[in-house]
């Protein structure tokens, strides 16, 4: 009984801490209609990070999508919600975008809800693992999908796996592989698998 109480208390404390540091994602499961294939074709530059600046590089990509010139390195210098190791919580991305006049939402969904959001025409920032068998986490914009793949604008040069002569994406991930990367659940953060940040101009 003591062990059960301790585990429950640990989960509650972790959830409260995570809610403060990262904000809680809103669960979304409702199925909506969306095209079978979709790719955001708006020209955008894909820059490459050198360290742990993926939150800033993803945010800069979104800002450029809306016509605001931005560079990941410059944004990262004063990025909010940064840990001592230099990583950034989802809350930091939302703060920067709100300061720039955008409305953001942090959702927990599935492949269907993610595709629906992308089909609105704005890149969606997902929270995934760098590699499926490692715990390092990564933010990256999703810019398209089809029945088999998710298309990303990847800021980690070593993960780039395609150059289809366009400025929208540089990484293609089979949906089954993407689901493994998207499963970031850990004992101290059980609620953050399948999460993503959406952005709307206000």
Coordinates of C-alpha atoms in Angstrom, one line a residue:
X1 CA 0.0 0.0 0.0
X2 CA 2.9 2.4 0.9
X3 CA 4.5 1.7 -2.5
X4 CA 1.3 2.4 -4.4
X5 CA 0.8 5.7 -2.4
X6 CA 4.4 6.7 -3.1
X7 CA 4.0 6.0 -6.9
X8 CA 0.7 8.0 -7.0
X9 CA 2.3 10.9 -5.1
X10 CA 5.3 10.8 -7.5
X11 CA 3.0 11.0 -10.5
X12 CA 1.0 13.9 -9.0
X13 CA 4.2 15.8 -8.2
X14 CA 5.7 15.2 -11.6
X15 CA 2.5 16.3 -13.4
X16 CA 2.3 19.5 -11.4
X17 CA 6.0 20.3 -12.1
X18 CA 5.6 19.5 -15.8
X19 CA 2.4 21.6 -16.0
X20 CA 4.4 24.5 -14.6
X21 CA 7.5 24.0 -16.7
X22 CA 5.9 22.8 -20.0
X23 CA 2.1 23.5 -19.7
X24 CA -0.3 20.6 -20.0
X25 CA -1.2 19.5 -23.5
X26 CA -4.9 19.6 -24.4
X27 CA -6.1 16.1 -25.5
X28 CA -7.7 16.1 -29.0
X29 CA -9.1 12.8 -30.4
X30 CA -12.0 14.0 -32.6
X31 CA -11.6 12.8 -36.2
X32 CA -11.8 15.5 -38.8
X33 CA -11.8 15.4 -42.6
X34 CA -8.5 16.3 -44.3
X35 CA -6.9 15.6 -47.7
X36 CA -5.1 12.2 -48.2
X37 CA -1.9 14.1 -49.2
X38 CA -0.9 17.6 -48.3
X39 CA 2.4 19.6 -48.5
X40 CA 2.9 23.2 -47.5
X41 CA 4.5 24.6 -50.6
X42 CA 5.3 28.1 -49.4
X43 CA 9.0 28.8 -49.8
X44 CA 11.0 28.9 -46.6
X45 CA 14.6 28.5 -45.7
X46 CA 15.7 25.5 -43.6
X47 CA 18.6 26.4 -41.3
X48 CA 20.8 23.9 -39.4
X49 CA 21.5 24.0 -35.7
X50 CA 24.9 23.3 -34.1
X51 CA 23.9 22.3 -30.5
X52 CA 20.6 22.1 -28.7
X53 CA 18.8 25.0 -30.3
X54 CA 15.9 23.0 -32.0
X55 CA 13.2 25.0 -30.2
X56 CA 14.6 28.3 -31.5
X57 CA 15.2 26.9 -35.0
X58 CA 11.6 25.5 -35.2
X59 CA 10.2 28.8 -33.9
X60 CA 12.3 30.8 -36.5
X61 CA 10.9 28.5 -39.3
X62 CA 7.4 29.3 -38.2
X63 CA 8.1 33.0 -38.1
X64 CA 9.5 32.9 -41.6
X65 CA 6.4 31.1 -42.8
X66 CA 4.4 34.1 -41.7
X67 CA 6.8 36.5 -43.5
X68 CA 8.9 37.5 -40.5
X69 CA 12.7 37.1 -41.0
X70 CA 14.1 35.2 -38.1
X71 CA 17.2 33.1 -37.4
X72 CA 17.4 30.3 -34.9
X73 CA 20.7 31.2 -33.4
X74 CA 19.7 34.8 -32.7
X75 CA 16.4 33.7 -31.2
X76 CA 18.1 31.1 -29.0
X77 CA 20.3 33.6 -27.2
X78 CA 17.3 35.0 -25.1
X79 CA 14.9 32.0 -25.5
X80 CA 12.7 31.6 -22.4
X81 CA 12.1 28.3 -20.4
X82 CA 15.7 27.1 -21.0
X83 CA 17.3 24.5 -18.8
X84 CA 20.9 24.6 -17.6
X85 CA 21.8 22.1 -20.2
X86 CA 20.4 24.4 -22.9
X87 CA 17.3 22.5 -23.7
X88 CA 13.9 24.3 -24.0
X89 CA 10.5 23.3 -22.7
X90 CA 7.4 23.6 -25.0
X91 CA 6.3 26.6 -23.0
X92 CA 9.3 28.6 -24.3
X93 CA 8.2 28.2 -27.9
X94 CA 4.7 29.3 -27.1
X95 CA 6.0 32.4 -25.2
X96 CA 8.2 33.6 -28.1
X97 CA 5.4 33.1 -30.6
X98 CA 2.9 34.9 -28.3
X99 CA 5.3 37.8 -28.0
X100 CA 5.3 38.0 -31.8
X101 CA 1.5 38.3 -31.9
X102 CA 0.6 34.7 -32.6
X103 CA -1.9 32.4 -30.8
X104 CA -0.6 29.0 -30.0
X105 CA -2.1 25.7 -28.7
X106 CA -0.3 22.7 -27.2
X107 CA -2.2 19.5 -28.1
X108 CA -1.9 15.8 -27.4
X109 CA -3.4 13.8 -30.3
X110 CA -2.7 11.2 -32.9
X111 CA -1.6 10.9 -36.6
X112 CA -5.1 11.9 -37.7
X113 CA -5.3 15.1 -35.6
X114 CA -1.7 16.0 -36.6
X115 CA -2.5 15.6 -40.3
X116 CA -5.7 17.7 -39.9
X117 CA -3.7 20.6 -38.3
X118 CA -1.0 20.4 -41.1
X119 CA -3.7 20.5 -43.7
X120 CA -4.7 24.0 -42.5
X121 CA -1.5 25.2 -44.3
X122 CA 0.7 26.2 -41.3
X123 CA 3.7 24.1 -40.1
X124 CA 3.0 22.2 -36.8
X125 CA 5.9 21.8 -34.3
X126 CA 6.1 18.3 -33.0
X127 CA 7.9 17.1 -29.8
X128 CA 9.8 13.8 -30.8
X129 CA 12.9 11.8 -30.0
X130 CA 16.0 12.4 -32.0
X131 CA 16.3 8.6 -32.4
X132 CA 13.6 6.0 -31.4
X133 CA 16.0 4.1 -29.0
X134 CA 17.4 7.2 -27.3
X135 CA 15.8 9.7 -24.9
X136 CA 17.1 12.9 -26.4
X137 CA 14.2 15.1 -27.4
X138 CA 13.7 17.3 -30.4
X139 CA 11.3 19.9 -31.8
X140 CA 10.8 19.9 -35.6
X141 CA 8.2 21.4 -37.9
X142 CA 5.9 19.1 -39.8
X143 CA 5.1 20.5 -43.2
X144 CA 3.3 17.7 -45.0
X145 CA 2.2 14.1 -45.1
X146 CA 0.8 11.4 -47.4
X147 CA -0.6 7.9 -46.7
X148 CA 2.9 6.5 -45.9
X149 CA 5.1 9.4 -44.7
X150 CA 5.4 12.5 -42.6
X151 CA 7.5 15.4 -44.1
X152 CA 9.7 17.5 -41.8
X153 CA 11.8 20.6 -42.1
X154 CA 14.7 19.2 -40.2
X155 CA 17.3 21.4 -38.4
X156 CA 19.6 18.5 -37.5
X157 CA 21.8 18.1 -40.6
X158 CA 22.6 14.4 -39.9
X159 CA 18.9 13.5 -40.0
X160 CA 18.3 15.0 -43.5
X161 CA 17.4 12.2 -45.8
X162 CA 16.0 13.8 -49.0
X163 CA 16.3 16.7 -51.3
X164 CA 13.3 16.8 -53.6
X165 CA 14.2 20.1 -55.1
X166 CA 11.8 22.1 -52.9
X167 CA 12.2 24.4 -49.9
X168 CA 9.5 22.9 -47.8
X169 CA 11.0 19.7 -46.4
X170 CA 14.3 17.8 -46.2
X171 CA 13.3 14.7 -44.2
X172 CA 10.7 12.1 -44.9
X173 CA 9.8 9.6 -42.1
X174 CA 7.5 6.6 -42.6
X175 CA 4.4 7.0 -40.4
X176 CA 5.2 3.8 -38.4
X177 CA 8.7 5.1 -37.6
X178 CA 7.3 8.5 -36.8
X179 CA 5.0 7.0 -34.2
X180 CA 8.0 5.5 -32.4
X181 CA 9.8 8.8 -32.4
X182 CA 6.7 10.6 -31.2
X183 CA 6.3 8.3 -28.2
X184 CA 8.3 10.3 -25.7
X185 CA 6.6 9.0 -22.6
X186 CA 8.8 8.6 -19.5
X187 CA 8.0 7.9 -15.9
X188 CA 8.6 11.6 -14.9
X189 CA 6.6 13.0 -17.9
X190 CA 3.8 10.5 -18.8
X191 CA 1.6 13.0 -20.6
X192 CA 3.8 14.3 -23.4
X193 CA 3.8 11.6 -26.1
X194 CA 2.0 12.6 -29.4
X195 CA 2.2 16.3 -28.5
X196 CA 2.5 19.2 -30.9
X197 CA 2.2 23.0 -31.0
X198 CA -0.1 24.7 -33.5
X199 CA 0.2 28.4 -34.4
X200 CA -2.4 30.9 -35.7
X201 CA -2.0 34.5 -36.6
X202 CA -4.3 36.5 -34.3

